[in-house]
Amino acid sequence: MTNYQLSGVLRGCDRDTVWVVDGRLSDRQPAGPLEQIRGYCYPGLLDCHTHPGLRRVPQPLSVEQIRQRLSILARAGITAVRDAGGQQNPNIAHRTGLPKVIHCGQHIAQYKRYPRYLAAEIEPKDLVGEALRQLAVSDGWIKIVGDWIDRSLGADADLTPLWPREVLVDAVQAVHEAGGKVTVHSFARETVDDLLLAGVDGIEHGTGMTRDQLVEARDQGILITPTVHQIRRFPEFARDGAKFPRYVRRMLAMDAEREEHLAMMVDVGIRMLMGSDTAENVAEVNLIDELIDAVDDGIPADRVMAAASYSGRQYLGLPNWQVGAPADVVVFADDPEQDIAVVRQPRLVLIDGCVPR
């Protein structure tokens, strides 16, 4: 195994040099040969909202298919992911050089209130039990669908919450008592007060959140993943739901306010994570595109890179530059905080001290 000396700018670290020795980080230079790498160094990138174990048909993915997705991410500098819902736990495909995975179990939704095949579909009365079942097969996080279009309303179909408030509160409390955490898909403003009352740990998308709701989420320490690349697709979602005018108006209105809303998230100072909301398409779109889109839509590059690396990792309990930690690192020749496009060309990626293949 190659040993390395990493120097230059180490973001999220108060040193300017660190060594990689036998796959782990060290503050001491080892004896013997080593490869010297200088540049802009970050703890490995973290995609907090992706779905490497998800498939949109009943047949499960093969281990090799999951491994191919994870390999693509690894070569891009993504050394850890939070699998925010999927029918399979991607850890079944683990091997050296692949990203670490925090599996969130399968999406939990009501019958016919989420895309077919993706979720464990239940009645509201069963939410507590299903949340605990998903926690038992997860890595400490579960994923609940908070709102989705309700087509049963006919011409008045729109985004509406899936769960009665008291049921959601009970489910979150049960997961917390069992030592787990809950993140929730939410597009709609109407859903968020219930999420805040329940004390969820994360909100995915958060496009409908008001300033007051964002402030409350910040004060509660709730982690918010804006998924900029995904919410840029709202006009596409509106076209797909063209026969539902209320839904169309809402989606187009949120799209029109997208940059203003993201600026409000930054101004409020939320605890931000970065997530691509990708699955089978990671060869075409992944976290790298998310980072570029987020900066293009006005989130400062230093906030984006911190959320995608050292601050995001800290929020999820992953190591950064601690001595003895696995050497999960990405190095760029130039500064992505000056030109975010730099993230497309990492100079070096290490996972457990190994270059992904």
PDB file of N, CA and C in Angstrom, residues 241-339:
ATOM      1  N   GLY A 241     -47.611  16.437 -14.381  1.00  0.00           N
ATOM      2  CA  GLY A 241     -48.891  16.524 -13.686  1.00  0.00           C
ATOM      3  C   GLY A 241     -49.816  17.562 -14.290  1.00  0.00           C
ATOM      4  N   ALA A 242     -49.731  17.732 -15.612  1.00  0.00           N
ATOM      5  CA  ALA A 242     -50.422  18.844 -16.281  1.00  0.00           C
ATOM      6  C   ALA A 242     -51.934  18.846 -16.075  1.00  0.00           C
ATOM      7  N   LYS A 243     -52.525  17.688 -15.805  1.00  0.00           N
ATOM      8  CA  LYS A 243     -53.986  17.663 -15.648  1.00  0.00           C
ATOM      9  C   LYS A 243     -54.433  18.075 -14.248  1.00  0.00           C
ATOM     10  N   PHE A 244     -53.460  18.457 -13.390  1.00  0.00           N
ATOM     11  CA  PHE A 244     -53.768  18.886 -12.031  1.00  0.00           C
ATOM     12  C   PHE A 244     -53.314  20.337 -11.853  1.00  0.00           C
ATOM     13  N   PRO A 245     -54.157  21.308 -12.162  1.00  0.00           N
ATOM     14  CA  PRO A 245     -53.719  22.706 -12.219  1.00  0.00           C
ATOM     15  C   PRO A 245     -53.192  23.259 -10.900  1.00  0.00           C
ATOM     16  N   ARG A 246     -53.762  22.861  -9.770  1.00  0.00           N
ATOM     17  CA  ARG A 246     -53.262  23.377  -8.487  1.00  0.00           C
ATOM     18  C   ARG A 246     -51.830  22.904  -8.251  1.00  0.00           C
ATOM     19  N   TYR A 247     -51.592  21.650  -8.526  1.00  0.00           N
ATOM     20  CA  TYR A 247     -50.244  21.091  -8.389  1.00  0.00           C
ATOM     21  C   TYR A 247     -49.274  21.804  -9.332  1.00  0.00           C
ATOM     22  N   VAL A 248     -49.671  22.017 -10.565  1.00  0.00           N
ATOM     23  CA  VAL A 248     -48.815  22.696 -11.532  1.00  0.00           C
ATOM     24  C   VAL A 248     -48.456  24.090 -11.044  1.00  0.00           C
ATOM     25  N   ARG A 249     -49.444  24.828 -10.565  1.00  0.00           N
ATOM     26  CA  ARG A 249     -49.167  26.190 -10.091  1.00  0.00           C
ATOM     27  C   ARG A 249     -48.180  26.185  -8.940  1.00  0.00           C
ATOM     28  N   ARG A 250     -48.346  25.230  -8.031  1.00  0.00           N
ATOM     29  CA  ARG A 250     -47.438  25.174  -6.878  1.00  0.00           C
ATOM     30  C   ARG A 250     -46.008  24.861  -7.324  1.00  0.00           C
ATOM     31  N   MET A 251     -45.844  23.851  -8.165  1.00  0.00           N
ATOM     32  CA  MET A 251     -44.498  23.458  -8.574  1.00  0.00           C
ATOM     33  C   MET A 251     -43.808  24.576  -9.352  1.00  0.00           C
ATOM     34  N   LEU A 252     -44.539  25.244 -10.233  1.00  0.00           N
ATOM     35  CA  LEU A 252     -43.943  26.341 -11.012  1.00  0.00           C
ATOM     36  C   LEU A 252     -43.627  27.543 -10.119  1.00  0.00           C
ATOM     37  N   ALA A 253     -44.464  27.791  -9.115  1.00  0.00           N
ATOM     38  CA  ALA A 253     -44.187  28.893  -8.194  1.00  0.00           C
ATOM     39  C   ALA A 253     -42.926  28.618  -7.383  1.00  0.00           C
ATOM     40  N   MET A 254     -42.753  27.377  -6.919  1.00  0.00           N
ATOM     41  CA  MET A 254     -41.539  27.051  -6.161  1.00  0.00           C
ATOM     42  C   MET A 254     -40.311  27.127  -7.059  1.00  0.00           C
ATOM     43  N   ASP A 255     -40.460  26.742  -8.322  1.00  0.00           N
ATOM     44  CA  ASP A 255     -39.340  26.859  -9.248  1.00  0.00           C
ATOM     45  C   ASP A 255     -38.961  28.325  -9.459  1.00  0.00           C
ATOM     46  N   ALA A 256     -39.953  29.183  -9.608  1.00  0.00           N
ATOM     47  CA  ALA A 256     -39.679  30.598  -9.838  1.00  0.00           C
ATOM     48  C   ALA A 256     -38.958  31.231  -8.652  1.00  0.00           C
ATOM     49  N   GLU A 257     -39.185  30.705  -7.463  1.00  0.00           N
ATOM     50  CA  GLU A 257     -38.591  31.259  -6.244  1.00  0.00           C
ATOM     51  C   GLU A 257     -37.356  30.479  -5.783  1.00  0.00           C
ATOM     52  N   ARG A 258     -36.881  29.556  -6.614  1.00  0.00           N
ATOM     53  CA  ARG A 258     -35.823  28.637  -6.176  1.00  0.00           C
ATOM     54  C   ARG A 258     -34.584  29.365  -5.662  1.00  0.00           C
ATOM     55  N   GLU A 259     -34.030  30.262  -6.442  1.00  0.00           N
ATOM     56  CA  GLU A 259     -32.794  30.922  -6.036  1.00  0.00           C
ATOM     57  C   GLU A 259     -33.014  31.799  -4.808  1.00  0.00           C
ATOM     58  N   GLU A 260     -34.140  32.478  -4.753  1.00  0.00           N
ATOM     59  CA  GLU A 260     -34.458  33.297  -3.577  1.00  0.00           C
ATOM     60  C   GLU A 260     -34.575  32.418  -2.333  1.00  0.00           C
ATOM     61  N   HIS A 261     -35.184  31.258  -2.496  1.00  0.00           N
ATOM     62  CA  HIS A 261     -35.369  30.356  -1.354  1.00  0.00           C
ATOM     63  C   HIS A 261     -34.037  29.788  -0.881  1.00  0.00           C
ATOM     64  N   LEU A 262     -33.171  29.426  -1.800  1.00  0.00           N
ATOM     65  CA  LEU A 262     -31.851  28.931  -1.418  1.00  0.00           C
ATOM     66  C   LEU A 262     -31.053  30.020  -0.710  1.00  0.00           C
ATOM     67  N   ALA A 263     -31.170  31.246  -1.199  1.00  0.00           N
ATOM     68  CA  ALA A 263     -30.482  32.362  -0.542  1.00  0.00           C
ATOM     69  C   ALA A 263     -30.992  32.536   0.888  1.00  0.00           C
ATOM     70  N   MET A 264     -32.286  32.323   1.095  1.00  0.00           N
ATOM     71  CA  MET A 264     -32.850  32.428   2.440  1.00  0.00           C
ATOM     72  C   MET A 264     -32.288  31.329   3.339  1.00  0.00           C
ATOM     73  N   MET A 265     -32.132  30.122   2.818  1.00  0.00           N
ATOM     74  CA  MET A 265     -31.521  29.048   3.599  1.00  0.00           C
ATOM     75  C   MET A 265     -30.125  29.445   4.064  1.00  0.00           C
ATOM     76  N   VAL A 266     -29.352  30.022   3.143  1.00  0.00           N
ATOM     77  CA  VAL A 266     -27.989  30.442   3.475  1.00  0.00           C
ATOM     78  C   VAL A 266     -28.020  31.554   4.512  1.00  0.00           C
ATOM     79  N   ASP A 267     -28.886  32.531   4.314  1.00  0.00           N
ATOM     80  CA  ASP A 267     -28.965  33.681   5.211  1.00  0.00           C
ATOM     81  C   ASP A 267     -29.363  33.266   6.621  1.00  0.00           C
ATOM     82  N   VAL A 268     -30.285  32.327   6.723  1.00  0.00           N
ATOM     83  CA  VAL A 268     -30.730  31.855   8.031  1.00  0.00           C
ATOM     84  C   VAL A 268     -29.627  31.072   8.737  1.00  0.00           C
ATOM     85  N   GLY A 269     -28.779  30.396   7.958  1.00  0.00           N
ATOM     86  CA  GLY A 269     -27.697  29.614   8.546  1.00  0.00           C
ATOM     87  C   GLY A 269     -28.106  28.214   8.947  1.00  0.00           C
ATOM     88  N   ILE A 270     -28.896  27.573   8.090  1.00  0.00           N
ATOM     89  CA  ILE A 270     -29.304  26.197   8.380  1.00  0.00           C
ATOM     90  C   ILE A 270     -28.097  25.272   8.429  1.00  0.00           C
ATOM     91  N   ARG A 271     -28.281  24.121   9.043  1.00  0.00           N
ATOM     92  CA  ARG A 271     -27.284  23.050   8.966  1.00  0.00           C
ATOM     93  C   ARG A 271     -27.504  22.328   7.646  1.00  0.00           C
ATOM     94  N   MET A 272     -26.649  22.599   6.688  1.00  0.00           N
ATOM     95  CA  MET A 272     -26.872  22.146   5.313  1.00  0.00           C
ATOM     96  C   MET A 272     -26.056  20.904   4.994  1.00  0.00           C
ATOM     97  N   LEU A 273     -26.723  19.962   4.322  1.00  0.00           N
ATOM     98  CA  LEU A 273     -26.058  18.817   3.718  1.00  0.00           C
ATOM     99  C   LEU A 273     -26.190  18.942   2.205  1.00  0.00           C
ATOM    100  N   MET A 274     -25.336  18.260   1.470  1.00  0.00           N
ATOM    101  CA  MET A 274     -25.439  18.238   0.015  1.00  0.00           C
ATOM    102  C   MET A 274     -25.823  16.835  -0.431  1.00  0.00           C
ATOM    103  N   GLY A 275     -26.822  16.771  -1.315  1.00  0.00           N
ATOM    104  CA  GLY A 275     -27.283  15.477  -1.812  1.00  0.00           C
ATOM    105  C   GLY A 275     -27.803  15.596  -3.225  1.00  0.00           C
ATOM    106  N   SER A 276     -27.523  14.604  -4.033  1.00  0.00           N
ATOM    107  CA  SER A 276     -27.820  14.664  -5.467  1.00  0.00           C
ATOM    108  C   SER A 276     -29.193  14.108  -5.826  1.00  0.00           C
ATOM    109  N   ASP A 277     -29.796  13.303  -4.967  1.00  0.00           N
ATOM    110  CA  ASP A 277     -31.060  12.611  -5.249  1.00  0.00           C
ATOM    111  C   ASP A 277     -30.984  11.851  -6.565  1.00  0.00           C
ATOM    112  N   THR A 278     -29.972  11.015  -6.675  1.00  0.00           N
ATOM    113  CA  THR A 278     -29.754  10.204  -7.868  1.00  0.00           C
ATOM    114  C   THR A 278     -29.875   8.725  -7.512  1.00  0.00           C
ATOM    115  N   ALA A 279     -29.993   7.894  -8.544  1.00  0.00           N
ATOM    116  CA  ALA A 279     -30.052   6.448  -8.332  1.00  0.00           C
ATOM    117  C   ALA A 279     -29.364   5.753  -9.496  1.00  0.00           C
ATOM    118  N   GLU A 280     -30.159   5.323 -10.479  1.00  0.00           N
ATOM    119  CA  GLU A 280     -29.607   4.574 -11.601  1.00  0.00           C
ATOM    120  C   GLU A 280     -28.817   5.444 -12.563  1.00  0.00           C
ATOM    121  N   ASN A 281     -28.919   6.766 -12.432  1.00  0.00           N
ATOM    122  CA  ASN A 281     -28.322   7.678 -13.401  1.00  0.00           C
ATOM    123  C   ASN A 281     -27.007   8.285 -12.950  1.00  0.00           C
ATOM    124  N   VAL A 282     -26.308   7.679 -12.003  1.00  0.00           N
ATOM    125  CA  VAL A 282     -25.131   8.324 -11.426  1.00  0.00           C
ATOM    126  C   VAL A 282     -23.978   8.495 -12.411  1.00  0.00           C
ATOM    127  N   ALA A 283     -23.976   7.747 -13.512  1.00  0.00           N
ATOM    128  CA  ALA A 283     -22.927   7.955 -14.513  1.00  0.00           C
ATOM    129  C   ALA A 283     -23.123   9.269 -15.256  1.00  0.00           C
ATOM    130  N   GLU A 284     -24.377   9.753 -15.303  1.00  0.00           N
ATOM    131  CA  GLU A 284     -24.679  11.007 -15.998  1.00  0.00           C
ATOM    132  C   GLU A 284     -24.806  12.183 -15.035  1.00  0.00           C
ATOM    133  N   VAL A 285     -25.356  11.950 -13.861  1.00  0.00           N
ATOM    134  CA  VAL A 285     -25.606  13.006 -12.875  1.00  0.00           C
ATOM    135  C   VAL A 285     -25.279  12.450 -11.499  1.00  0.00           C
ATOM    136  N   ASN A 286     -24.487  13.186 -10.727  1.00  0.00           N
ATOM    137  CA  ASN A 286     -24.201  12.750  -9.361  1.00  0.00           C
ATOM    138  C   ASN A 286     -23.869  13.972  -8.501  1.00  0.00           C
ATOM    139  N   LEU A 287     -23.262  13.755  -7.355  1.00  0.00           N
ATOM    140  CA  LEU A 287     -23.000  14.851  -6.430  1.00  0.00           C
ATOM    141  C   LEU A 287     -22.185  15.964  -7.063  1.00  0.00           C
ATOM    142  N   ILE A 288     -21.296  15.638  -7.982  1.00  0.00           N
ATOM    143  CA  ILE A 288     -20.472  16.673  -8.611  1.00  0.00           C
ATOM    144  C   ILE A 288     -21.370  17.687  -9.323  1.00  0.00           C
ATOM    145  N   ASP A 289     -22.374  17.213 -10.034  1.00  0.00           N
ATOM    146  CA  ASP A 289     -23.317  18.120 -10.687  1.00  0.00           C
ATOM    147  C   ASP A 289     -24.119  18.909  -9.656  1.00  0.00           C
ATOM    148  N   GLU A 290     -24.468  18.259  -8.561  1.00  0.00           N
ATOM    149  CA  GLU A 290     -25.196  18.955  -7.496  1.00  0.00           C
ATOM    150  C   GLU A 290     -24.390  20.124  -6.947  1.00  0.00           C
ATOM    151  N   LEU A 291     -23.104  19.935  -6.720  1.00  0.00           N
ATOM    152  CA  LEU A 291     -22.276  21.005  -6.174  1.00  0.00           C
ATOM    153  C   LEU A 291     -22.196  22.179  -7.146  1.00  0.00           C
ATOM    154  N   ILE A 292     -22.025  21.874  -8.413  1.00  0.00           N
ATOM    155  CA  ILE A 292     -21.941  22.932  -9.430  1.00  0.00           C
ATOM    156  C   ILE A 292     -23.273  23.659  -9.549  1.00  0.00           C
ATOM    157  N   ASP A 293     -24.369  22.921  -9.561  1.00  0.00           N
ATOM    158  CA  ASP A 293     -25.683  23.548  -9.658  1.00  0.00           C
ATOM    159  C   ASP A 293     -25.967  24.423  -8.441  1.00  0.00           C
ATOM    160  N   ALA A 294     -25.575  23.954  -7.263  1.00  0.00           N
ATOM    161  CA  ALA A 294     -25.829  24.726  -6.046  1.00  0.00           C
ATOM    162  C   ALA A 294     -25.108  26.073  -6.090  1.00  0.00           C
ATOM    163  N   VAL A 295     -23.863  26.065  -6.546  1.00  0.00           N
ATOM    164  CA  VAL A 295     -23.116  27.324  -6.660  1.00  0.00           C
ATOM    165  C   VAL A 295     -23.724  28.204  -7.747  1.00  0.00           C
ATOM    166  N   ASP A 296     -24.083  27.596  -8.864  1.00  0.00           N
ATOM    167  CA  ASP A 296     -24.713  28.368  -9.945  1.00  0.00           C
ATOM    168  C   ASP A 296     -26.004  29.031  -9.481  1.00  0.00           C
ATOM    169  N   ASP A 297     -26.711  28.390  -8.533  1.00  0.00           N
ATOM    170  CA  ASP A 297     -27.962  28.952  -8.031  1.00  0.00           C
ATOM    171  C   ASP A 297     -27.755  29.851  -6.821  1.00  0.00           C
ATOM    172  N   GLY A 298     -26.502  30.167  -6.498  1.00  0.00           N
ATOM    173  CA  GLY A 298     -26.233  31.216  -5.532  1.00  0.00           C
ATOM    174  C   GLY A 298     -25.727  30.803  -4.176  1.00  0.00           C
ATOM    175  N   ILE A 299     -25.632  29.498  -3.880  1.00  0.00           N
ATOM    176  CA  ILE A 299     -25.055  29.101  -2.595  1.00  0.00           C
ATOM    177  C   ILE A 299     -23.545  29.294  -2.672  1.00  0.00           C
ATOM    178  N   PRO A 300     -22.945  30.012  -1.730  1.00  0.00           N
ATOM    179  CA  PRO A 300     -21.499  30.249  -1.797  1.00  0.00           C
ATOM    180  C   PRO A 300     -20.705  28.948  -1.860  1.00  0.00           C
ATOM    181  N   ALA A 301     -19.651  28.953  -2.658  1.00  0.00           N
ATOM    182  CA  ALA A 301     -18.884  27.728  -2.885  1.00  0.00           C
ATOM    183  C   ALA A 301     -18.262  27.191  -1.605  1.00  0.00           C
ATOM    184  N   ASP A 302     -17.871  28.084  -0.685  1.00  0.00           N
ATOM    185  CA  ASP A 302     -17.281  27.571   0.544  1.00  0.00           C
ATOM    186  C   ASP A 302     -18.320  26.844   1.392  1.00  0.00           C
ATOM    187  N   ARG A 303     -19.583  27.322   1.385  1.00  0.00           N
ATOM    188  CA  ARG A 303     -20.641  26.619   2.094  1.00  0.00           C
ATOM    189  C   ARG A 303     -20.934  25.276   1.447  1.00  0.00           C
ATOM    190  N   VAL A 304     -20.943  25.267   0.120  1.00  0.00           N
ATOM    191  CA  VAL A 304     -21.216  24.033  -0.610  1.00  0.00           C
ATOM    192  C   VAL A 304     -20.149  22.989  -0.315  1.00  0.00           C
ATOM    193  N   MET A 305     -18.888  23.385  -0.389  1.00  0.00           N
ATOM    194  CA  MET A 305     -17.808  22.412  -0.190  1.00  0.00           C
ATOM    195  C   MET A 305     -17.741  21.940   1.255  1.00  0.00           C
ATOM    196  N   ALA A 306     -18.009  22.821   2.200  1.00  0.00           N
ATOM    197  CA  ALA A 306     -18.034  22.392   3.597  1.00  0.00           C
ATOM    198  C   ALA A 306     -19.158  21.379   3.829  1.00  0.00           C
ATOM    199  N   ALA A 307     -20.339  21.697   3.297  1.00  0.00           N
ATOM    200  CA  ALA A 307     -21.485  20.795   3.493  1.00  0.00           C
ATOM    201  C   ALA A 307     -21.256  19.449   2.825  1.00  0.00           C
ATOM    202  N   ALA A 308     -20.518  19.456   1.716  1.00  0.00           N
ATOM    203  CA  ALA A 308     -20.247  18.215   0.977  1.00  0.00           C
ATOM    204  C   ALA A 308     -19.044  17.475   1.524  1.00  0.00           C
ATOM    205  N   SER A 309     -18.390  18.044   2.518  1.00  0.00           N
ATOM    206  CA  SER A 309     -17.187  17.412   3.035  1.00  0.00           C
ATOM    207  C   SER A 309     -17.158  17.483   4.559  1.00  0.00           C
ATOM    208  N   TYR A 310     -16.320  18.332   5.122  1.00  0.00           N
ATOM    209  CA  TYR A 310     -16.022  18.226   6.544  1.00  0.00           C
ATOM    210  C   TYR A 310     -17.189  18.566   7.462  1.00  0.00           C
ATOM    211  N   SER A 311     -18.014  19.583   7.144  1.00  0.00           N
ATOM    212  CA  SER A 311     -19.123  19.862   8.059  1.00  0.00           C
ATOM    213  C   SER A 311     -20.220  18.814   7.912  1.00  0.00           C
ATOM    214  N   GLY A 312     -20.525  18.401   6.678  1.00  0.00           N
ATOM    215  CA  GLY A 312     -21.511  17.344   6.482  1.00  0.00           C
ATOM    216  C   GLY A 312     -21.089  16.049   7.143  1.00  0.00           C
ATOM    217  N   ARG A 313     -19.827  15.705   7.012  1.00  0.00           N
ATOM    218  CA  ARG A 313     -19.322  14.485   7.639  1.00  0.00           C
ATOM    219  C   ARG A 313     -19.449  14.567   9.160  1.00  0.00           C
ATOM    220  N   GLN A 314     -19.131  15.734   9.706  1.00  0.00           N
ATOM    221  CA  GLN A 314     -19.259  15.900  11.151  1.00  0.00           C
ATOM    222  C   GLN A 314     -20.705  15.735  11.592  1.00  0.00           C
ATOM    223  N   TYR A 315     -21.652  16.321  10.848  1.00  0.00           N
ATOM    224  CA  TYR A 315     -23.065  16.204  11.213  1.00  0.00           C
ATOM    225  C   TYR A 315     -23.519  14.744  11.250  1.00  0.00           C
ATOM    226  N   LEU A 316     -22.974  13.927  10.350  1.00  0.00           N
ATOM    227  CA  LEU A 316     -23.398  12.525  10.292  1.00  0.00           C
ATOM    228  C   LEU A 316     -22.497  11.594  11.104  1.00  0.00           C
ATOM    229  N   GLY A 317     -21.560  12.165  11.838  1.00  0.00           N
ATOM    230  CA  GLY A 317     -20.712  11.355  12.701  1.00  0.00           C
ATOM    231  C   GLY A 317     -19.592  10.637  11.987  1.00  0.00           C
ATOM    232  N   LEU A 318     -19.226  11.115  10.804  1.00  0.00           N
ATOM    233  CA  LEU A 318     -18.114  10.521  10.057  1.00  0.00           C
ATOM    234  C   LEU A 318     -16.816  11.258  10.388  1.00  0.00           C
ATOM    235  N   PRO A 319     -15.679  10.577  10.384  1.00  0.00           N
ATOM    236  CA  PRO A 319     -14.420  11.246  10.717  1.00  0.00           C
ATOM    237  C   PRO A 319     -13.964  12.184   9.613  1.00  0.00           C
ATOM    238  N   ASN A 320     -13.155  13.152   9.992  1.00  0.00           N
ATOM    239  CA  ASN A 320     -12.541  14.083   9.049  1.00  0.00           C
ATOM    240  C   ASN A 320     -11.026  13.882   9.025  1.00  0.00           C
ATOM    241  N   TRP A 321     -10.301  14.728   9.745  1.00  0.00           N
ATOM    242  CA  TRP A 321      -8.832  14.665   9.720  1.00  0.00           C
ATOM    243  C   TRP A 321      -8.259  14.040  10.986  1.00  0.00           C
ATOM    244  N   GLN A 322      -9.053  13.344  11.763  1.00  0.00           N
ATOM    245  CA  GLN A 322      -8.566  12.810  13.028  1.00  0.00           C
ATOM    246  C   GLN A 322      -7.456  11.773  12.788  1.00  0.00           C
ATOM    247  N   VAL A 323      -6.433  11.870  13.593  1.00  0.00           N
ATOM    248  CA  VAL A 323      -5.342  10.899  13.515  1.00  0.00           C
ATOM    249  C   VAL A 323      -5.900   9.498  13.760  1.00  0.00           C
ATOM    250  N   GLY A 324      -5.523   8.582  12.898  1.00  0.00           N
ATOM    251  CA  GLY A 324      -5.979   7.202  13.005  1.00  0.00           C
ATOM    252  C   GLY A 324      -7.250   6.905  12.233  1.00  0.00           C
ATOM    253  N   ALA A 325      -7.906   7.952  11.725  1.00  0.00           N
ATOM    254  CA  ALA A 325      -9.120   7.735  10.946  1.00  0.00           C
ATOM    255  C   ALA A 325      -8.783   7.148   9.589  1.00  0.00           C
ATOM    256  N   PRO A 326      -9.715   6.433   8.971  1.00  0.00           N
ATOM    257  CA  PRO A 326      -9.480   5.954   7.607  1.00  0.00           C
ATOM    258  C   PRO A 326      -9.147   7.126   6.681  1.00  0.00           C
ATOM    259  N   ALA A 327      -8.204   6.921   5.795  1.00  0.00           N
ATOM    260  CA  ALA A 327      -7.780   7.979   4.874  1.00  0.00           C
ATOM    261  C   ALA A 327      -8.753   8.053   3.711  1.00  0.00           C
ATOM    262  N   ASP A 328      -9.867   8.754   3.946  1.00  0.00           N
ATOM    263  CA  ASP A 328     -10.858   9.043   2.912  1.00  0.00           C
ATOM    264  C   ASP A 328     -10.683  10.513   2.556  1.00  0.00           C
ATOM    265  N   VAL A 329     -10.096  10.767   1.400  1.00  0.00           N
ATOM    266  CA  VAL A 329      -9.602  12.105   1.070  1.00  0.00           C
ATOM    267  C   VAL A 329      -9.814  12.366  -0.413  1.00  0.00           C
ATOM    268  N   VAL A 330     -10.072  13.633  -0.753  1.00  0.00           N
ATOM    269  CA  VAL A 330     -10.046  14.053  -2.147  1.00  0.00           C
ATOM    270  C   VAL A 330      -9.187  15.307  -2.232  1.00  0.00           C
ATOM    271  N   VAL A 331      -8.330  15.360  -3.261  1.00  0.00           N
ATOM    272  CA  VAL A 331      -7.401  16.470  -3.457  1.00  0.00           C
ATOM    273  C   VAL A 331      -7.625  17.052  -4.848  1.00  0.00           C
ATOM    274  N   PHE A 332      -7.665  18.375  -4.915  1.00  0.00           N
ATOM    275  CA  PHE A 332      -7.805  19.084  -6.191  1.00  0.00           C
ATOM    276  C   PHE A 332      -6.559  19.922  -6.432  1.00  0.00           C
ATOM    277  N   ALA A 333      -6.148  20.016  -7.691  1.00  0.00           N
ATOM    278  CA  ALA A 333      -4.977  20.826  -8.030  1.00  0.00           C
ATOM    279  C   ALA A 333      -5.261  22.306  -7.823  1.00  0.00           C
ATOM    280  N   ASP A 334      -6.485  22.734  -8.096  1.00  0.00           N
ATOM    281  CA  ASP A 334      -6.889  24.123  -7.931  1.00  0.00           C
ATOM    282  C   ASP A 334      -8.020  24.206  -6.917  1.00  0.00           C
ATOM    283  N   ASP A 335      -8.384  25.413  -6.558  1.00  0.00           N
ATOM    284  CA  ASP A 335      -9.320  25.635  -5.460  1.00  0.00           C
ATOM    285  C   ASP A 335     -10.765  25.616  -5.953  1.00  0.00           C
ATOM    286  N   PRO A 336     -11.554  24.616  -5.560  1.00  0.00           N
ATOM    287  CA  PRO A 336     -12.961  24.584  -5.989  1.00  0.00           C
ATOM    288  C   PRO A 336     -13.791  25.704  -5.376  1.00  0.00           C
ATOM    289  N   GLU A 337     -13.282  26.333  -4.349  1.00  0.00           N
ATOM    290  CA  GLU A 337     -14.032  27.432  -3.753  1.00  0.00           C
ATOM    291  C   GLU A 337     -13.831  28.737  -4.527  1.00  0.00           C
ATOM    292  N   GLN A 338     -12.893  28.718  -5.477  1.00  0.00           N
ATOM    293  CA  GLN A 338     -12.735  29.822  -6.418  1.00  0.00           C
ATOM    294  C   GLN A 338     -13.385  29.500  -7.761  1.00  0.00           C
ATOM    295  N   ASP A 339     -13.361  28.225  -8.138  1.00  0.00           N
ATOM    296  CA  ASP A 339     -13.983  27.768  -9.385  1.00  0.00           C
ATOM    297  C   ASP A 339     -14.557  26.386  -9.122  1.00  0.00           C
TER     298      ASP A 339
END
